[in-house]
Structures are given as structure tokens and as C-alpha cells.
Amino acid sequence: MAYIDPHIHMVSRTTDDYQRMAQAGCVAITEPAFWAGFDRSSVQGFFDYYRQLTDTEPKRAGNYGIKHHCWICINPKEAEDVGFAREVISIIPDFLDCKNVLGIGEIGLNKNSKNELIILEEQLALAERLNQLVLVHTPHLEDKLKGTTLIMDAIENTSLDPSRVLIDHVEEHTVHAVLNRGFWAGMTLYPDTKCTPQRAADIIEMHGTERLWINSAGDWGPSDPLAVPKCRLELASRGHSKSLINTISYDNPLSFLSQSGKFSVE
């Protein structure tokens, strides 16, 4: 059964991972711009990274029959220097017309700081002005709900349609608030933090599948590029139908991402 991994950072993964994902049924991915494991020291560093997302990674993925798409932004971990972040934002529009770019992301908050919020609001304004989809990163904090609420409030201060915004990394204590305000919600399947496949299955059983997806968010840290098929197996082991499993791992991401006009699985 084919699946989509709608949030994975392949710049941090080996080519072997593309092969294993293809063998497991992955037909398409989206790769949000994120932290490189270190703070970049120049706008040129971001320019080169965006070229990697729009040129190099699609070719690597294509070798294994996987369609690669991406998102462009400056991530919240590198948004504390407002002046520098604004310089990076100034080059983002140059990449939004690339054929595999779906929108602005993953933007959001890291420490819920004032400067992070300023840059979040400015990137939301860019998405609003250019009619872009938005992918949101919610903070890895004890008070994750506070950060998630701050982000949703900032979005609602714009004219952005909640149905064109995906708020990622939801957990048991944030998923209801996100869905209740009309946004899409993403569950990140990590081995130790965020949602394990078992916890994600529990959330699906509690909240259903409407406007909800699963992703691996595989990156530099402890993560699993095969987390999506493993969650599918968890759902199957609980007796859930192929239709439900397909909805959460293929139909829902296809539905949200197709709003960009650029997303394709073929």
C-alpha cells in the first residue's frame, strides 16, 4: 500500500534511507526547511540550502521513484537575530516559484520568545501576501500548549485560511485545540519524544482521522524514516480497516498538499 511521508528532512539522511522508504511503499515526501544542526552564519548559507532542497534532493529521491517536494522559510531556532532573519526572508520569494516548493514552512516557535514571534508574524504575512500554504513547527517545551496557542493566535490575526495551515508535532494535550480551531494537525512519530506509533494510534482512535496526518520528521537526531509504515502496521494490528490506514497516511496528506497546485505522487 502506497504512503506519503509529508514531513521528513532528507538532507540529514543517507541515500540508503530513500531506498528503504521506496521498498516500504513511499511514493512522495515533503521536506520543510529546518535547522541544520548549527546556526548558519550568512544569508548565502541559506541560499545554498534552499538550492539543495529545490535541486539536489529531488534528484536523489527521483532515483528511487519518490516525488520530492519542499517548503522554504527561516526556522524558529535561527530567528532570534531579527535583522539577520529579515535578510533571509528577503530571498525566500525567489524560491517560491520552484516547481517542488509547496509553501512557507516549517515556521513557528522554539522558545516562545518575542523575537521568534516577530519573525513568525513576518513569515505569516509573506504567506498571506503570496497566497502560500503554511507548515508550522510547534515548540518542544514542557508548556507546548502555550506555544501552540501563541502560534494559532498569530495566524488568526491574519487572513490566512486555517484549512491551508498544517500545525505539526501535535500531542495528546494539543491536538484537540488545533483541530477545534479549524487547522490541520500533524503527528510526528519519534521513537522517544513527540508521538510514538502507539500514541499516534491512540490519538486517531480518540479524535478520528479528519484533518489529521502522520509523519516521521526524520532528521539528525533519534528518528526513524520508516515510522509511517510502522504506524500503519500498528493500526492494522489493532484491527483498523485499510480505508482508515490509507486515509491517515495517504489520502489526508494528498488532500492538504494538493491545495498548493504543485504536489504530485506521479
CSV table of C-alpha atoms in Angstrom, one decimal:
chain,number,residue,atom,x,y,z
A,1,MET,CA,0.0,0.0,0.0
A,2,ALA,CA,1.5,3.4,-1.0
A,3,TYR,CA,2.1,6.1,1.5
A,4,ILE,CA,3.2,9.7,1.7
A,5,ASP,CA,5.6,11.0,4.4
A,6,PRO,CA,4.6,14.7,4.5
A,7,HIS,CA,7.4,15.8,6.8
A,8,ILE,CA,10.9,14.4,6.7
A,9,HIS,CA,14.3,16.1,6.5
A,10,MET,CA,16.2,14.1,3.9
A,11,VAL,CA,19.2,16.4,3.8
A,12,SER,CA,20.1,14.7,7.1
A,13,ARG,CA,19.5,11.1,5.8
A,14,THR,CA,21.6,8.8,3.7
A,15,THR,CA,20.6,7.6,0.2
A,16,ASP,CA,20.0,4.2,1.7
A,17,ASP,CA,17.0,5.7,3.5
A,18,TYR,CA,15.4,6.6,0.2
A,19,GLN,CA,15.8,3.1,-0.9
A,20,ARG,CA,14.3,1.6,2.2
A,21,MET,CA,11.4,4.1,2.1
A,22,ALA,CA,10.7,3.2,-1.5
A,23,GLN,CA,10.7,-0.5,-0.7
A,24,ALA,CA,8.2,0.2,2.1
A,25,GLY,CA,5.8,1.9,-0.3
A,26,CYS,CA,6.7,5.6,0.0
A,27,VAL,CA,5.7,7.4,-3.2
A,28,ALA,CA,6.1,11.1,-2.2
A,29,ILE,CA,7.6,13.2,0.6
A,30,THR,CA,7.7,16.9,1.6
A,31,GLU,CA,10.8,18.4,3.2
A,32,PRO,CA,10.4,21.5,5.3
A,33,ALA,CA,13.3,23.9,5.7
A,34,PHE,CA,14.7,23.5,9.2
A,35,TRP,CA,17.8,23.9,11.5
A,36,ALA,CA,21.0,22.4,10.0
A,37,GLY,CA,22.3,21.2,13.4
A,38,PHE,CA,24.2,24.5,13.7
A,39,ASP,CA,23.3,28.2,13.2
A,40,ARG,CA,24.2,29.4,9.7
A,41,SER,CA,26.4,32.5,9.6
A,42,SER,CA,25.3,34.1,6.4
A,43,VAL,CA,22.3,34.6,4.0
A,44,GLN,CA,24.4,32.7,1.4
A,45,GLY,CA,24.3,29.7,3.6
A,46,PHE,CA,20.5,29.7,3.5
A,47,PHE,CA,20.6,30.3,-0.3
A,48,ASP,CA,22.7,27.2,-0.8
A,49,TYR,CA,20.5,25.2,1.5
A,50,TYR,CA,17.4,26.3,-0.5
A,51,ARG,CA,19.2,25.2,-3.7
A,52,GLN,CA,19.8,21.8,-2.1
A,53,LEU,CA,16.1,21.5,-1.3
A,54,THR,CA,14.9,22.6,-4.7
A,55,ASP,CA,17.5,20.9,-6.9
A,56,THR,CA,19.7,18.2,-5.2
A,57,GLU,CA,17.1,16.4,-3.1
A,58,PRO,CA,14.5,16.0,-5.9
A,59,LYS,CA,17.2,14.2,-7.9
A,60,ARG,CA,18.2,11.9,-5.1
A,61,ALA,CA,14.6,11.0,-4.4
A,62,GLY,CA,13.8,10.5,-8.1
A,63,ASN,CA,16.4,7.8,-8.3
A,64,TYR,CA,14.1,5.7,-6.2
A,65,GLY,CA,10.8,6.7,-7.7
A,66,ILE,CA,9.9,9.1,-4.8
A,67,LYS,CA,8.5,12.5,-5.6
A,68,HIS,CA,10.3,15.2,-3.6
A,69,HIS,CA,8.6,18.4,-2.5
A,70,CYS,CA,9.8,21.1,-0.1
A,71,TRP,CA,8.9,24.2,2.0
A,72,ILE,CA,11.0,27.3,2.3
A,73,CYS,CA,11.5,29.5,5.4
A,74,ILE,CA,13.8,30.5,8.2
A,75,ASN,CA,13.2,28.2,11.1
A,76,PRO,CA,12.5,29.5,14.6
A,77,LYS,CA,15.8,28.3,16.1
A,78,GLU,CA,17.6,30.8,13.9
A,79,ALA,CA,15.1,33.6,14.2
A,80,GLU,CA,16.4,35.2,17.4
A,81,ASP,CA,18.5,37.7,15.4
A,82,VAL,CA,15.7,39.7,13.8
A,83,GLY,CA,17.9,41.7,11.4
A,84,PHE,CA,19.6,38.6,10.1
A,85,ALA,CA,16.3,36.7,9.8
A,86,ARG,CA,14.8,39.5,7.8
A,87,GLU,CA,17.7,39.3,5.3
A,88,VAL,CA,17.0,35.6,4.9
A,89,ILE,CA,13.2,36.3,4.5
A,90,SER,CA,14.1,38.7,1.6
A,91,ILE,CA,15.4,35.8,-0.5
A,92,ILE,CA,12.5,33.4,0.1
A,93,PRO,CA,10.2,34.7,-2.6
A,94,ASP,CA,13.0,33.9,-5.2
A,95,PHE,CA,12.4,30.2,-4.4
A,96,LEU,CA,8.6,30.0,-4.0
A,97,ASP,CA,8.1,29.6,-7.8
A,98,CYS,CA,10.3,26.5,-7.9
A,99,LYS,CA,8.2,23.6,-9.2
A,100,ASN,CA,8.7,21.5,-6.0
A,101,VAL,CA,8.1,24.3,-3.4
A,102,LEU,CA,4.7,23.9,-1.7
A,103,GLY,CA,4.7,27.0,0.6
A,104,ILE,CA,6.2,28.5,3.7
A,105,GLY,CA,7.5,26.2,6.4
A,106,GLU,CA,8.3,25.0,8.9
A,107,ILE,CA,7.8,28.2,10.7
A,108,GLY,CA,6.8,28.6,14.3
A,109,LEU,CA,8.3,29.0,17.8
A,110,ASN,CA,11.2,27.4,19.6
A,111,LYS,CA,11.4,29.1,23.0
A,112,ASN,CA,8.3,31.3,22.6
A,113,SER,CA,10.5,34.4,22.6
A,114,LYS,CA,9.5,37.9,21.5
A,115,ASN,CA,11.9,37.9,18.5
A,116,GLU,CA,10.8,34.4,17.4
A,117,LEU,CA,7.2,35.7,17.4
A,118,ILE,CA,8.2,38.8,15.3
A,119,ILE,CA,9.7,36.6,12.6
A,120,LEU,CA,6.8,34.1,12.7
A,121,GLU,CA,4.4,37.0,12.1
A,122,GLU,CA,6.5,38.4,9.2
A,123,GLN,CA,6.6,35.0,7.5
A,124,LEU,CA,2.9,34.6,8.0
A,125,ALA,CA,2.5,38.0,6.4
A,126,LEU,CA,4.6,36.7,3.5
A,127,ALA,CA,2.5,33.6,3.1
A,128,GLU,CA,-0.7,35.8,3.3
A,129,ARG,CA,0.6,38.2,0.6
A,130,LEU,CA,1.7,35.5,-1.8
A,131,ASN,CA,-1.2,33.0,-1.1
A,132,GLN,CA,1.1,30.2,0.2
A,133,LEU,CA,0.3,27.1,2.2
A,134,VAL,CA,1.9,27.1,5.7
A,135,LEU,CA,3.5,24.3,7.6
A,136,VAL,CA,4.0,25.1,11.3
A,137,HIS,CA,6.5,23.8,13.9
A,138,THR,CA,5.3,23.8,17.5
A,139,PRO,CA,7.9,24.1,20.3
A,140,HIS,CA,9.5,21.2,22.2
A,141,LEU,CA,8.7,22.6,25.6
A,142,GLU,CA,7.0,21.4,28.7
A,143,ASP,CA,4.3,24.0,28.1
A,144,LYS,CA,3.8,23.0,24.5
A,145,LEU,CA,0.2,24.1,24.6
A,146,LYS,CA,1.2,27.7,25.4
A,147,GLY,CA,3.5,27.9,22.3
A,148,THR,CA,0.8,26.2,20.1
A,149,THR,CA,-1.8,28.7,21.3
A,150,LEU,CA,0.5,31.7,20.6
A,151,ILE,CA,1.1,30.4,17.1
A,152,MET,CA,-2.6,29.9,16.4
A,153,ASP,CA,-3.4,33.3,17.8
A,154,ALA,CA,-0.8,34.8,15.4
A,155,ILE,CA,-2.3,33.0,12.4
A,156,GLU,CA,-5.8,34.1,13.3
A,157,ASN,CA,-4.6,37.7,13.3
A,158,THR,CA,-4.0,37.3,9.5
A,159,SER,CA,-6.5,36.5,6.7
A,160,LEU,CA,-4.9,33.0,6.2
A,161,ASP,CA,-7.5,30.2,5.9
A,162,PRO,CA,-7.0,27.6,8.7
A,163,SER,CA,-7.7,24.9,6.2
A,164,ARG,CA,-4.5,25.9,4.4
A,165,VAL,CA,-2.3,25.7,7.5
A,166,LEU,CA,-0.9,22.5,9.0
A,167,ILE,CA,0.2,22.6,12.6
A,168,ASP,CA,2.7,19.9,13.2
A,169,HIS,CA,4.1,17.9,16.2
A,170,VAL,CA,0.7,17.8,18.0
A,171,GLU,CA,0.4,15.6,21.0
A,172,GLU,CA,-2.4,14.4,23.2
A,173,HIS,CA,-2.7,17.8,25.0
A,174,THR,CA,-2.6,20.0,21.9
A,175,VAL,CA,-4.4,18.0,19.1
A,176,HIS,CA,-8.0,19.0,20.2
A,177,ALA,CA,-7.2,22.7,20.4
A,178,VAL,CA,-5.6,22.6,16.9
A,179,LEU,CA,-8.5,20.7,15.2
A,180,ASN,CA,-11.1,22.7,17.1
A,181,ARG,CA,-9.8,25.9,15.5
A,182,GLY,CA,-10.0,24.5,12.0
A,183,PHE,CA,-6.4,23.8,11.3
A,184,TRP,CA,-4.9,20.6,10.0
A,185,ALA,CA,-2.8,18.7,12.5
A,186,GLY,CA,0.3,16.5,12.1
A,187,MET,CA,1.6,13.8,14.4
A,188,THR,CA,5.3,13.3,14.4
A,189,LEU,CA,6.4,9.7,15.0
A,190,TYR,CA,9.6,9.7,17.1
A,191,PRO,CA,10.9,6.7,19.0
A,192,ASP,CA,11.1,8.6,22.3
A,193,THR,CA,9.6,12.0,22.1
A,194,LYS,CA,6.5,13.6,20.4
A,195,CYS,CA,4.3,10.7,19.3
A,196,THR,CA,5.3,7.0,19.1
A,197,PRO,CA,3.3,5.0,16.6
A,198,GLN,CA,1.4,3.6,19.5
A,199,ARG,CA,0.5,7.0,20.9
A,200,ALA,CA,-0.5,8.2,17.4
A,201,ALA,CA,-2.8,5.3,17.1
A,202,ASP,CA,-4.4,6.1,20.4
A,203,ILE,CA,-4.9,9.7,19.2
A,204,ILE,CA,-6.5,8.5,16.0
A,205,GLU,CA,-8.9,6.3,18.0
A,206,MET,CA,-9.8,9.2,20.2
A,207,HIS,CA,-10.1,12.0,17.6
A,208,GLY,CA,-10.7,10.2,14.3
A,209,THR,CA,-8.9,11.0,11.0
A,210,GLU,CA,-10.4,14.3,9.8
A,211,ARG,CA,-7.6,16.9,9.1
A,212,LEU,CA,-5.0,14.7,10.7
A,213,TRP,CA,-1.9,13.1,9.3
A,214,ILE,CA,1.2,11.2,10.4
A,215,ASN,CA,4.9,11.9,9.6
A,216,SER,CA,8.3,10.7,10.6
A,217,ALA,CA,10.1,14.1,10.6
A,218,GLY,CA,13.3,12.1,10.2
A,219,ASP,CA,16.3,14.3,10.9
A,220,TRP,CA,19.7,14.4,12.5
A,221,GLY,CA,18.6,13.1,15.9
A,222,PRO,CA,16.9,9.9,17.0
A,223,SER,CA,14.3,9.3,14.4
A,224,ASP,CA,13.0,6.7,12.0
A,225,PRO,CA,12.4,7.3,8.3
A,226,LEU,CA,10.2,4.2,8.3
A,227,ALA,CA,8.0,5.5,11.1
A,228,VAL,CA,4.9,6.0,8.9
A,229,PRO,CA,4.7,2.4,7.7
A,230,LYS,CA,5.4,1.2,11.3
A,231,CYS,CA,2.4,3.3,12.4
A,232,ARG,CA,0.3,1.8,9.6
A,233,LEU,CA,1.3,-1.7,11.0
A,234,GLU,CA,0.3,-0.6,14.5
A,235,LEU,CA,-3.1,0.5,13.3
A,236,ALA,CA,-3.5,-2.8,11.3
A,237,SER,CA,-2.6,-4.8,14.4
A,238,ARG,CA,-5.5,-3.1,16.3
A,239,GLY,CA,-7.9,-4.2,13.6
A,240,HIS,CA,-8.4,-0.9,11.8
A,241,SER,CA,-9.5,-1.0,8.2
A,242,LYS,CA,-7.3,-0.5,5.2
A,243,SER,CA,-9.5,2.5,4.4
A,244,LEU,CA,-8.7,4.2,7.7
A,245,ILE,CA,-5.0,3.4,7.4
A,246,ASN,CA,-4.9,4.8,3.8
A,247,THR,CA,-6.8,7.9,4.9
A,248,ILE,CA,-4.3,8.9,7.6
A,249,SER,CA,-1.1,8.0,5.6
A,250,TYR,CA,-2.1,8.8,2.0
A,251,ASP,CA,-5.5,10.5,1.4
A,252,ASN,CA,-5.2,13.2,4.0
A,253,PRO,CA,-1.7,14.4,3.1
A,254,LEU,CA,-2.7,14.3,-0.6
A,255,SER,CA,-5.8,16.4,0.2
A,256,PHE,CA,-3.9,19.1,2.1
A,257,LEU,CA,-0.8,19.3,0.0
A,258,SER,CA,-2.8,19.3,-3.3
A,259,GLN,CA,-4.0,22.8,-2.3
A,260,SER,CA,-0.6,24.1,-3.4
A,261,GLY,CA,-1.3,23.1,-7.0
A,262,LYS,CA,2.2,21.6,-7.2
A,263,PHE,CA,2.0,18.4,-5.2
A,264,SER,CA,2.2,15.2,-7.1
A,265,VAL,CA,2.7,11.5,-6.4
A,266,GLU,CA,3.4,10.6,-10.1
